JSON list of C-alpha atoms and ligand atoms in Angstrom, two decimals:
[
{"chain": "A", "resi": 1, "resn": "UNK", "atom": "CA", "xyz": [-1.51, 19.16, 107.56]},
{"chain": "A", "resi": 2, "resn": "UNK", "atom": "CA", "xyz": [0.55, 22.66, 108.36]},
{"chain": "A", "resi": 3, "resn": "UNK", "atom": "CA", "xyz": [4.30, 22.19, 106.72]},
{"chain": "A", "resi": 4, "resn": "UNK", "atom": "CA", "xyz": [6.81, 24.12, 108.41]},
{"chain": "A", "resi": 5, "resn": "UNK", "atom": "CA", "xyz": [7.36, 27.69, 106.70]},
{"chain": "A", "resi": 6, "resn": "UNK", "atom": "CA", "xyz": [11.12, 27.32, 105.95]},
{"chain": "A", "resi": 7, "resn": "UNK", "atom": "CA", "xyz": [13.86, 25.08, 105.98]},
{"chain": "A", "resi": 8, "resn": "UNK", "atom": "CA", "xyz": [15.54, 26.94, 109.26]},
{"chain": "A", "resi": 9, "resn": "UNK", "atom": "CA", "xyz": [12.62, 24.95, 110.99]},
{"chain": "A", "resi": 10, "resn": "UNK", "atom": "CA", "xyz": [14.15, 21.67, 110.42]},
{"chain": "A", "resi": 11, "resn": "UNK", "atom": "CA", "xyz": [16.49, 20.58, 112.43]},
{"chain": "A", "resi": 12, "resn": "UNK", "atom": "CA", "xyz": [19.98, 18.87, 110.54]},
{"chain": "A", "resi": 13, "resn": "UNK", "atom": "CA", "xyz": [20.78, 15.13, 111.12]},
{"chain": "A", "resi": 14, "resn": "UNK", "atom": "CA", "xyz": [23.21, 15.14, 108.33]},
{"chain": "A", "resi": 15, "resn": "UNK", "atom": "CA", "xyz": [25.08, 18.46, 106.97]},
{"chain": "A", "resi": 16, "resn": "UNK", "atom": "CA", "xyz": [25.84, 18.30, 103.15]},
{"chain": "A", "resi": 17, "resn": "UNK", "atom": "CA", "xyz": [29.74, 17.96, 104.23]},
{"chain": "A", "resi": 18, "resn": "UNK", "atom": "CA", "xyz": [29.29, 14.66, 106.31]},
{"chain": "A", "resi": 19, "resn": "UNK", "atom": "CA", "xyz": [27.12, 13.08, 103.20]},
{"chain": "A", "resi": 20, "resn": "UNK", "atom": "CA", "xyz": [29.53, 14.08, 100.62]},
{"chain": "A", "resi": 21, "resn": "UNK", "atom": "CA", "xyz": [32.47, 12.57, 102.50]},
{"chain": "A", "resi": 22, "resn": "UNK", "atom": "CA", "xyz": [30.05, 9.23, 102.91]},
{"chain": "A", "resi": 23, "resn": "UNK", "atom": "CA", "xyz": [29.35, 9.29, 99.30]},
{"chain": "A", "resi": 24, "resn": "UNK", "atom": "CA", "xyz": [32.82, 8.95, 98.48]},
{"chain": "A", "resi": 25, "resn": "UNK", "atom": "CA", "xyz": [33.56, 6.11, 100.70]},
{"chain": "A", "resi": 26, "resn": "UNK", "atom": "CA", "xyz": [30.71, 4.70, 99.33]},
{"chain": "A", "resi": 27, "resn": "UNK", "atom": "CA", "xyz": [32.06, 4.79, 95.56]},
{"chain": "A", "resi": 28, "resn": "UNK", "atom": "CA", "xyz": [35.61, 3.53, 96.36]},
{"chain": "A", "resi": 29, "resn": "UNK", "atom": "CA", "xyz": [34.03, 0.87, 98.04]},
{"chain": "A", "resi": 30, "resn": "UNK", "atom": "CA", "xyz": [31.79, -0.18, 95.41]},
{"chain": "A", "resi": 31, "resn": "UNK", "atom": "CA", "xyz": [34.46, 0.49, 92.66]},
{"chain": "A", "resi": 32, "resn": "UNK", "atom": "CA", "xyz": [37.34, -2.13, 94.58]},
{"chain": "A", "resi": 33, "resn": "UNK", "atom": "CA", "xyz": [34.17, -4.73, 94.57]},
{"chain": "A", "resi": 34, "resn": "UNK", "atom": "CA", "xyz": [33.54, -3.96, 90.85]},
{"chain": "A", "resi": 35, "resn": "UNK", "atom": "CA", "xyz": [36.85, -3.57, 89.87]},
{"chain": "A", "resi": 36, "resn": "UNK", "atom": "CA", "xyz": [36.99, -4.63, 86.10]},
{"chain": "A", "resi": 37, "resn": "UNK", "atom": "CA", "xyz": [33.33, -5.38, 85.55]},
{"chain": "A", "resi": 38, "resn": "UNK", "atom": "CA", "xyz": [30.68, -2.88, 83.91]},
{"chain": "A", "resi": 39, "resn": "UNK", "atom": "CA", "xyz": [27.83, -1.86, 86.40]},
{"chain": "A", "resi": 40, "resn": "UNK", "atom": "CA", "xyz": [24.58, -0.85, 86.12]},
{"chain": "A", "resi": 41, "resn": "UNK", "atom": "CA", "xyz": [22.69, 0.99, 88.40]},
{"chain": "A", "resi": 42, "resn": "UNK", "atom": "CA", "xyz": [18.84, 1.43, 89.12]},
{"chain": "A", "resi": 43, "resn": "UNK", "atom": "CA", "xyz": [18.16, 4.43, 90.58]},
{"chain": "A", "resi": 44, "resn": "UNK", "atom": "CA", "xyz": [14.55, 4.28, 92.53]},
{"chain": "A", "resi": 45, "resn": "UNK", "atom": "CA", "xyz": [12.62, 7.39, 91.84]},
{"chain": "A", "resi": 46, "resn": "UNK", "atom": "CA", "xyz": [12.37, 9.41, 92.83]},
{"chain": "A", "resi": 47, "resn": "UNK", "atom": "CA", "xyz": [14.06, 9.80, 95.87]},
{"chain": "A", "resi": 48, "resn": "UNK", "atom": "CA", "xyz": [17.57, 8.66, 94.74]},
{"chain": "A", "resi": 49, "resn": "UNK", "atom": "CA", "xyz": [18.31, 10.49, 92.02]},
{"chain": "A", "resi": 50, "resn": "UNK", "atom": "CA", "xyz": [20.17, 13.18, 94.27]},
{"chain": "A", "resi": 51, "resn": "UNK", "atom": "CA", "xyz": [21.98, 10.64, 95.53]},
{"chain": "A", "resi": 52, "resn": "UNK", "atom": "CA", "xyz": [22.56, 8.47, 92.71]},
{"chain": "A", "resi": 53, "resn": "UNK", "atom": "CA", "xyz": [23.99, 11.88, 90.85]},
{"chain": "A", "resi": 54, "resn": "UNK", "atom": "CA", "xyz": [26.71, 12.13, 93.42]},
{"chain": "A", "resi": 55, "resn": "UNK", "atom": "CA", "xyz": [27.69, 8.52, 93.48]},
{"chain": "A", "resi": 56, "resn": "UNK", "atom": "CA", "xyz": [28.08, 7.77, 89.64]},
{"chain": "A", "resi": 57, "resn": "UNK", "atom": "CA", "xyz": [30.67, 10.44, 89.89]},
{"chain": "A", "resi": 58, "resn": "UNK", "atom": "CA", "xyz": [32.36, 8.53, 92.60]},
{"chain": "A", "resi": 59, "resn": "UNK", "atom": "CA", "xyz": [32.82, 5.73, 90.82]},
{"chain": "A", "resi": 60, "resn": "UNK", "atom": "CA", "xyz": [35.63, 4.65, 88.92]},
{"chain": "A", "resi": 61, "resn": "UNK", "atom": "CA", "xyz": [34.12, 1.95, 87.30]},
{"chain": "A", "resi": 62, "resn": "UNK", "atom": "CA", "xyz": [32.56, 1.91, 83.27]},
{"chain": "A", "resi": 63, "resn": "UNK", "atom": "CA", "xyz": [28.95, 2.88, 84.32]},
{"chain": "A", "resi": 64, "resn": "UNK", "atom": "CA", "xyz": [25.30, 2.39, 82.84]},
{"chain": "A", "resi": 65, "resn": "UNK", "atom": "CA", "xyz": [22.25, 3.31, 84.49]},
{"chain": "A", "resi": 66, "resn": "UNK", "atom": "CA", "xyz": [18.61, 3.25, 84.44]},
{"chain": "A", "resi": 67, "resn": "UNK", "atom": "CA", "xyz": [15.80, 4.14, 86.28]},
{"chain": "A", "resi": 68, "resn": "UNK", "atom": "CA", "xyz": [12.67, 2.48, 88.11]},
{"chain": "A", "resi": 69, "resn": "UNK", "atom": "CA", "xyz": [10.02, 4.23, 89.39]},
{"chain": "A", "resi": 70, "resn": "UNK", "atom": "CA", "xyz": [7.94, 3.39, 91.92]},
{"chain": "A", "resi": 71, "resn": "UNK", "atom": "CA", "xyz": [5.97, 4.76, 95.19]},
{"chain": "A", "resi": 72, "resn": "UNK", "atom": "CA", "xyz": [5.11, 3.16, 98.36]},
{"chain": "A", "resi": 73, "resn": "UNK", "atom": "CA", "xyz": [3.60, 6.40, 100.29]},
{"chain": "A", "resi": 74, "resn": "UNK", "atom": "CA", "xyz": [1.08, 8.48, 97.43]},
{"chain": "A", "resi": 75, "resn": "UNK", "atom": "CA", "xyz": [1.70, 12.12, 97.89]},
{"chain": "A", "resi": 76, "resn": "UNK", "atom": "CA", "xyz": [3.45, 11.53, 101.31]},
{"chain": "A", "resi": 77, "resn": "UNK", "atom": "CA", "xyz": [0.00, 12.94, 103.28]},
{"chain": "A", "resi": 78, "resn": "UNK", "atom": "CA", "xyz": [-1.57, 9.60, 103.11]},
{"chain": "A", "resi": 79, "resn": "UNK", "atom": "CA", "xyz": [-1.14, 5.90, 101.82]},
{"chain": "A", "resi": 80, "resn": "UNK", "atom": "CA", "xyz": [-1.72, 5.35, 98.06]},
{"chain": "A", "resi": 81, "resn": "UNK", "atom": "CA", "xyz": [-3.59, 1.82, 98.82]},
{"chain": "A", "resi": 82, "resn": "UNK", "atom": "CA", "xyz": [-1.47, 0.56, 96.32]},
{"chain": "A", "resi": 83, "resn": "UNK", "atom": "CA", "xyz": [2.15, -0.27, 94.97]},
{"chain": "A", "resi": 84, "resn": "UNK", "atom": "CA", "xyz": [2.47, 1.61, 91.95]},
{"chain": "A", "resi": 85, "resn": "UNK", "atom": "CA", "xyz": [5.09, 1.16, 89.42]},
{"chain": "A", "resi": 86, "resn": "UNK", "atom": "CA", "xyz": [5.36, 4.84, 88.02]},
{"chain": "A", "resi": 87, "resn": "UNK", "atom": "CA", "xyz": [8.14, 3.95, 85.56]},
{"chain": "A", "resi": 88, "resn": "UNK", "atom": "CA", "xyz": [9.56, 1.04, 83.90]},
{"chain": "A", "resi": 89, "resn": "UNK", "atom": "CA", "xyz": [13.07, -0.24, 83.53]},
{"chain": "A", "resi": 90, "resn": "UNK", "atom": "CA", "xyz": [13.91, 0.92, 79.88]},
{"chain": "A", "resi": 91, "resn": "UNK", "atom": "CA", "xyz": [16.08, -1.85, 79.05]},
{"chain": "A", "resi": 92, "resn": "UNK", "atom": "CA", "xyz": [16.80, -5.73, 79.99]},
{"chain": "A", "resi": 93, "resn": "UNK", "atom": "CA", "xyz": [19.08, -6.37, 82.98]},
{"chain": "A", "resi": 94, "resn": "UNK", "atom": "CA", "xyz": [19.83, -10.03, 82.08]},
{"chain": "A", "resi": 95, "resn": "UNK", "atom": "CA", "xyz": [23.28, -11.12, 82.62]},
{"chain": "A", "resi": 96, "resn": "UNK", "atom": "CA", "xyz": [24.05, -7.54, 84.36]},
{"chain": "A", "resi": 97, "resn": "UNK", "atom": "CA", "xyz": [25.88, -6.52, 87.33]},
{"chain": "A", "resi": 98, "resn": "UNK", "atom": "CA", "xyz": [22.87, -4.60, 88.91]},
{"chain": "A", "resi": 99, "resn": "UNK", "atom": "CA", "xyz": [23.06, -2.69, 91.78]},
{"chain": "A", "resi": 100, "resn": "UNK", "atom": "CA", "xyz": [19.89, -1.20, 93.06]},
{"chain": "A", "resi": 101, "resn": "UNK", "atom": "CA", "xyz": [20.07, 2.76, 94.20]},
{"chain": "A", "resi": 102, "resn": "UNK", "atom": "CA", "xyz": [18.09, 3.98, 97.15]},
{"chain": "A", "resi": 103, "resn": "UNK", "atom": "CA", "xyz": [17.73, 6.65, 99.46]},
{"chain": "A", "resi": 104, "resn": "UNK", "atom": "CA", "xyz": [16.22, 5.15, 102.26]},
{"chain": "A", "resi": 105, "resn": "UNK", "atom": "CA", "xyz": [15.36, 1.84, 103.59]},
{"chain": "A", "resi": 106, "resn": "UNK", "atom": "CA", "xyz": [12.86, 2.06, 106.10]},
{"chain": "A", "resi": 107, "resn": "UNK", "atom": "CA", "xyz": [9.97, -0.60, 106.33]},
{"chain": "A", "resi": 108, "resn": "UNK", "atom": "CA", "xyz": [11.20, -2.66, 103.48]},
{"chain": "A", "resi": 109, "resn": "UNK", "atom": "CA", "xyz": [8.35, -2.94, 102.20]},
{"chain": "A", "resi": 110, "resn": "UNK", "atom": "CA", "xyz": [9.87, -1.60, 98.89]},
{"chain": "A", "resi": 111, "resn": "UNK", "atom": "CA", "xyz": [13.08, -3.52, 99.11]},
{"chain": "A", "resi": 112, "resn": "UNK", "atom": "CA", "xyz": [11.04, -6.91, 99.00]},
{"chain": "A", "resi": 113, "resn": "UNK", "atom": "CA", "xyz": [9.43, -6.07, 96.36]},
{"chain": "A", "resi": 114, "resn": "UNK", "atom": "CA", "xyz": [12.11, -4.93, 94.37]},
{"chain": "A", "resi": 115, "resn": "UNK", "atom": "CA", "xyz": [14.18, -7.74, 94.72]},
{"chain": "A", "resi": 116, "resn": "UNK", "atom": "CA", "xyz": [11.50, -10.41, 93.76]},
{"chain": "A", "resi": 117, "resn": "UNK", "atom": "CA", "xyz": [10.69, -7.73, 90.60]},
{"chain": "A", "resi": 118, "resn": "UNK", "atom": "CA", "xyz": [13.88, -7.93, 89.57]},
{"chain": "A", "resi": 119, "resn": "UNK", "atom": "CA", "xyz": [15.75, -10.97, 90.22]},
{"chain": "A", "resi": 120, "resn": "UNK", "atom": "CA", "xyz": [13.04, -13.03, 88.00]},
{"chain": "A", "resi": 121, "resn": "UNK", "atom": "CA", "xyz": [15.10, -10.81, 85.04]},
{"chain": "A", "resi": 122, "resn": "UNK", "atom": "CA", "xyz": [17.90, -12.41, 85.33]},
{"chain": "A", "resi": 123, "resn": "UNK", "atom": "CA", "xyz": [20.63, -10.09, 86.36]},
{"chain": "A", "resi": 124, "resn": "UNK", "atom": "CA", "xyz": [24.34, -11.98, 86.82]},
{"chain": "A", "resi": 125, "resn": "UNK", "atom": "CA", "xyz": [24.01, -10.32, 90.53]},
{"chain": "A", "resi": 126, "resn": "UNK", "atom": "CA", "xyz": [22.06, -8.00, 92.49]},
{"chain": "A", "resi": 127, "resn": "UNK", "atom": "CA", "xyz": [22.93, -5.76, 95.17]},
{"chain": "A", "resi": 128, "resn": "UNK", "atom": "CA", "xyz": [21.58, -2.33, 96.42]},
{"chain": "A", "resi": 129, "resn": "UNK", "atom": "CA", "xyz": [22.84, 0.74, 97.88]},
{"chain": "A", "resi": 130, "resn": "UNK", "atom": "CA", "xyz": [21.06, 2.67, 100.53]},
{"chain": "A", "resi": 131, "resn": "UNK", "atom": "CA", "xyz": [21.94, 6.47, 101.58]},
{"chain": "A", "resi": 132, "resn": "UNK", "atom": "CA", "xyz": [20.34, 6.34, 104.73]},
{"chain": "A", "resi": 133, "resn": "UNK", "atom": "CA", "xyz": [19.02, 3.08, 106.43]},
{"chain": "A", "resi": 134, "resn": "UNK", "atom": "CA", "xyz": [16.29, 2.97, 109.35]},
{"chain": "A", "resi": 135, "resn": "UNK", "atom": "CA", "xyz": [16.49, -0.15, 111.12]},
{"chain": "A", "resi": 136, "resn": "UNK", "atom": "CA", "xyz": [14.20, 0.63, 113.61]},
{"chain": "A", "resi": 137, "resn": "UNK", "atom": "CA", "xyz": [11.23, 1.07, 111.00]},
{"chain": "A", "resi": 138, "resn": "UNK", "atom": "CA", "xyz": [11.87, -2.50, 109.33]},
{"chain": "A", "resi": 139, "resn": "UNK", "atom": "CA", "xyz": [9.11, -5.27, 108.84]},
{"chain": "A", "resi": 140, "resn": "UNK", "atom": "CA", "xyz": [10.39, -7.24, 106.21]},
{"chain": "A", "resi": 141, "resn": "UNK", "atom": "CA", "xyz": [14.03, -8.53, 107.69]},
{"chain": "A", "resi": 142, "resn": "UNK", "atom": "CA", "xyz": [16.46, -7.53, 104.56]},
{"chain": "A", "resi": 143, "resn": "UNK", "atom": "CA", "xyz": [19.59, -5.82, 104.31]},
{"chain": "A", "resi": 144, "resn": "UNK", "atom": "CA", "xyz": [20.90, -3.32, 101.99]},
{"chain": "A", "resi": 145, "resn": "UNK", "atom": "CA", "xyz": [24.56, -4.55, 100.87]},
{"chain": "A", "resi": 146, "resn": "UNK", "atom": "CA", "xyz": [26.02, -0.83, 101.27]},
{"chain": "A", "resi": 147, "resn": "UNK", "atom": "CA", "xyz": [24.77, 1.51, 103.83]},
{"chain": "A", "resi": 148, "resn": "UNK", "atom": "CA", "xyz": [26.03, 5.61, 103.98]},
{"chain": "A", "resi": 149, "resn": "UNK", "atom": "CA", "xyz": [24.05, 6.03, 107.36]},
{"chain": "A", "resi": 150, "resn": "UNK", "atom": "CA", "xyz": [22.20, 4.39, 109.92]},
{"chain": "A", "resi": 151, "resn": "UNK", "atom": "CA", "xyz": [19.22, 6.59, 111.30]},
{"chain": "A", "resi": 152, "resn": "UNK", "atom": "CA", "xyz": [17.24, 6.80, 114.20]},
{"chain": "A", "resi": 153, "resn": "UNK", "atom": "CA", "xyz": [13.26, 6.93, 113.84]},
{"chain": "A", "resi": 154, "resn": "UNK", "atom": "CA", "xyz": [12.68, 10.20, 112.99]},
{"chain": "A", "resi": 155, "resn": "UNK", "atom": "CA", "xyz": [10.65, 11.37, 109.37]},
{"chain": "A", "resi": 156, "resn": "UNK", "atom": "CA", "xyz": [13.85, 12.70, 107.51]},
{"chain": "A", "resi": 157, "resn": "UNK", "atom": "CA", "xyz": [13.81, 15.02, 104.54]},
{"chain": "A", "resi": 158, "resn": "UNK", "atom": "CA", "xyz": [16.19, 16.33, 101.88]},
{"chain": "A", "resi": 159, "resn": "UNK", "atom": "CA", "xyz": [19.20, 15.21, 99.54]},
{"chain": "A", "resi": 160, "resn": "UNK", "atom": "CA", "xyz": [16.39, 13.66, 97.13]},
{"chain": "A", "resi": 161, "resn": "UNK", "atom": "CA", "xyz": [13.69, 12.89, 100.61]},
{"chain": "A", "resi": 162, "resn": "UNK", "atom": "CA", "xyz": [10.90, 14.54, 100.16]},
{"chain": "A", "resi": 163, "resn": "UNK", "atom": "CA", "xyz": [7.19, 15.78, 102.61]},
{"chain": "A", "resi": 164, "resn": "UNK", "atom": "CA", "xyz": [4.75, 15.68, 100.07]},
{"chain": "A", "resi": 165, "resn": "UNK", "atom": "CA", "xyz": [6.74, 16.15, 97.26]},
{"chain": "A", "resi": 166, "resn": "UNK", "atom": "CA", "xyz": [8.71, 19.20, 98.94]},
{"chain": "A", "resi": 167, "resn": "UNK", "atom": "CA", "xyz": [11.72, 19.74, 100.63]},
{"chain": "A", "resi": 168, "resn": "UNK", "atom": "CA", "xyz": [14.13, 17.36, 98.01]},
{"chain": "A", "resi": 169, "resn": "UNK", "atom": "CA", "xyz": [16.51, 20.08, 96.90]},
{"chain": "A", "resi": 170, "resn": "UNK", "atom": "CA", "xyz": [17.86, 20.79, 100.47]},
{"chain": "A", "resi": 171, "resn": "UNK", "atom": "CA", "xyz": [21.97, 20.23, 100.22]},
{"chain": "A", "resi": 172, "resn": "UNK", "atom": "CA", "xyz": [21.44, 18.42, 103.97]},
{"chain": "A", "resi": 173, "resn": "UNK", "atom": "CA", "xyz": [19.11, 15.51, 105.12]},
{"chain": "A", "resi": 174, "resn": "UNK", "atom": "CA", "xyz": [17.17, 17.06, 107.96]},
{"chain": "A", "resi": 175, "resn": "UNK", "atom": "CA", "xyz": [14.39, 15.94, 110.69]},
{"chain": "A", "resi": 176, "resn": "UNK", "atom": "CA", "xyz": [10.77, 16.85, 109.87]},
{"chain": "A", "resi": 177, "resn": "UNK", "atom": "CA", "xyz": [9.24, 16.83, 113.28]},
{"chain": "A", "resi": 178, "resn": "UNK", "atom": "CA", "xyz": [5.52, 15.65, 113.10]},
{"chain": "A", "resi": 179, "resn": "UNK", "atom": "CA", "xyz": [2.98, 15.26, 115.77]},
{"chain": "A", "resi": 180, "resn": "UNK", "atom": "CA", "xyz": [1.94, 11.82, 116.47]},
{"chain": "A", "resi": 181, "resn": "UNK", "atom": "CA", "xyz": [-1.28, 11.88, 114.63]},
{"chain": "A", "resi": 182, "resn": "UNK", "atom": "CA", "xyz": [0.60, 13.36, 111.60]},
{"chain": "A", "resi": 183, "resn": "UNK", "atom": "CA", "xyz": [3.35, 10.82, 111.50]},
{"chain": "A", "resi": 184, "resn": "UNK", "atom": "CA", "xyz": [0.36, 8.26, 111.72]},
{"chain": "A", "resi": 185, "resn": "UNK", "atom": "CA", "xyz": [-1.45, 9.72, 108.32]},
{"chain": "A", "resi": 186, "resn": "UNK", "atom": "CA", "xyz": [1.99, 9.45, 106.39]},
{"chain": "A", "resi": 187, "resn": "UNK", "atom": "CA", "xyz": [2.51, 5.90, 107.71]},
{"chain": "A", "resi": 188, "resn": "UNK", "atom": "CA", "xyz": [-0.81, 4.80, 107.18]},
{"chain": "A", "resi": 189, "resn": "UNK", "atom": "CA", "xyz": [0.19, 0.89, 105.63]},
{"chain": "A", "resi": 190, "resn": "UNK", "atom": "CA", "xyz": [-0.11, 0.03, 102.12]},
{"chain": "A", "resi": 191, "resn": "UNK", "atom": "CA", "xyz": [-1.22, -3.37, 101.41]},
{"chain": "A", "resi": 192, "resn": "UNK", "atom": "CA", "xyz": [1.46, -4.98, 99.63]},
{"chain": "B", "resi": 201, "resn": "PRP", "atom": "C1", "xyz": [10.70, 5.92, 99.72]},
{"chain": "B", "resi": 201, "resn": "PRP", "atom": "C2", "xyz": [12.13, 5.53, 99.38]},
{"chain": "B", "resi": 201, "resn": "PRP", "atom": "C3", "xyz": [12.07, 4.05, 99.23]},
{"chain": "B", "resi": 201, "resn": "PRP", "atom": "C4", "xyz": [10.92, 3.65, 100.12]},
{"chain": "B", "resi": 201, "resn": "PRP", "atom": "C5", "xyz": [11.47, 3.02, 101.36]},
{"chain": "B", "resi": 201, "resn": "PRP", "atom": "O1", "xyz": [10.01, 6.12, 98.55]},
{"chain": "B", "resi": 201, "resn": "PRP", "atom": "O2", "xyz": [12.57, 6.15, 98.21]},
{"chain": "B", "resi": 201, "resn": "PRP", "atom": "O3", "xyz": [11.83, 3.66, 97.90]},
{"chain": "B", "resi": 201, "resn": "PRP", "atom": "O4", "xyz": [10.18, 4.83, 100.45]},
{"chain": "B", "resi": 201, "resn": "PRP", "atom": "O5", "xyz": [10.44, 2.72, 102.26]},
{"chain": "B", "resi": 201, "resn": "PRP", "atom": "P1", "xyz": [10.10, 1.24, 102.71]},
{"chain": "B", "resi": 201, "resn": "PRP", "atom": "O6", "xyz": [11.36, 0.55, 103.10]},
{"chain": "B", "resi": 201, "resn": "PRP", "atom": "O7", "xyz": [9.19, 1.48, 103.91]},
{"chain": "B", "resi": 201, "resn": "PRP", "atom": "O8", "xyz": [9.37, 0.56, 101.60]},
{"chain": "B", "resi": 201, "resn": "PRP", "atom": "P2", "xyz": [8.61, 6.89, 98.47]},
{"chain": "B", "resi": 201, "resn": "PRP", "atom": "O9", "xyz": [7.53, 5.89, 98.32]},
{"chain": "B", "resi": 201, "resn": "PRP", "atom": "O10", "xyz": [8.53, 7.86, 99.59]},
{"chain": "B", "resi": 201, "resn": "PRP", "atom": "O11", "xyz": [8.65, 7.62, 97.09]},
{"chain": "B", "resi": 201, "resn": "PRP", "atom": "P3", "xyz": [9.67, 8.73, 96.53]},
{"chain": "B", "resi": 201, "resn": "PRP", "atom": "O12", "xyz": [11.03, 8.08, 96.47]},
{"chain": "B", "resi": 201, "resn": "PRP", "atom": "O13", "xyz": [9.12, 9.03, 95.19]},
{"chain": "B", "resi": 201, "resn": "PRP", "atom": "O14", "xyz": [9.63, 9.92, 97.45]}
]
């Protein structure tokens, strides 16, 4: 599959100005909920961590963090087959205020999974944070409790996103545009 040559090839949906603002509406909103009460947060690699970066510094709140890793799409040319947990959680969540940190939530396919994964460790609660949610895309009916921006169906890259592994240091999330039959081969379902 041909990649476009440079980033002037795809086209903005979000400039880095718009998501910064979002990001700190995001963190004043999650620090009034929080308010008094230690958080951790689960950054999902490895497309949050851009995200995640920016948001622990909007919060006001006394802040832990860990990461999970895990991968739903293989190289992002074709399904893996599989759900594959890259990286474990490096400590216990029991009895934590979790809240899960994602880039995108599209299927959520991932979503499900994570919540089953980790509610059966006993945090005190669990909620999760989405940059970018795609509505349009879902299968399994959840929700993400915070939301920066609802997307149409397009294949998005940047801010953490990446097209087979490229593309995740661009400042602004932009459109990828794909043919049919090459939006297809990324999709292809992993049985879950
Ligand atoms: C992306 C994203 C979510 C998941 C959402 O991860 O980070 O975890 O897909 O898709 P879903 O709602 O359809 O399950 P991806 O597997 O592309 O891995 P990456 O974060 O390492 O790029």
């Amino acid at each position: 599959m041909s990649l476009p040559q440079s980033e002037n090839q795809l086209e903005i949906l979000l400039d880095a100005e718009k998501i910064q603002r979002r990001v700190k509406e995001l963190g004043a909103e999650i620090t009034a909920e929080y308010r008094g009460r230690p958080l951790h947060l689960i950054g999902i690699l490895k497309g949050s961590w851009v995200f995640l970066a920016d948001l622990i510094r909007a919060l006001d709140l006394e802040v832990t963090v860990d990461f999970l890793g895990f991968t739903s799409y293989g190289d992002g040319q074709s399904s893996s087959g599989q759900v594959k947990i890259t990286k474990d959680l490096d400590s216990s969540i029991e009895g934590l205020d979790v809240l899960v940190v994602e880039d995108i939530l599209d299927t959520g396919h991932t979503f499900q999974y994570l919540r089953g994964l980790l509610s059966r460790r006993k945090p005190k609660s669990l909620k999760v944070v989405t940059l970018l949610d795609k509505p349009l895309r879902r299968i399994n009916p959840v929700t993400a409790d915070y939301v920066g921006f609802t997307i149409p169906d397009a294949f998005v890259v940047g801010y953490g996103l990446d097209f087979a592994q490229k593309f995740r240091g661009l400042p602004e999330v932009r459109v990828l545009h794909l043919t049919p039959e090459q939006l297809a081969e990324v999709r292809a379902p992993a049985p879950r």
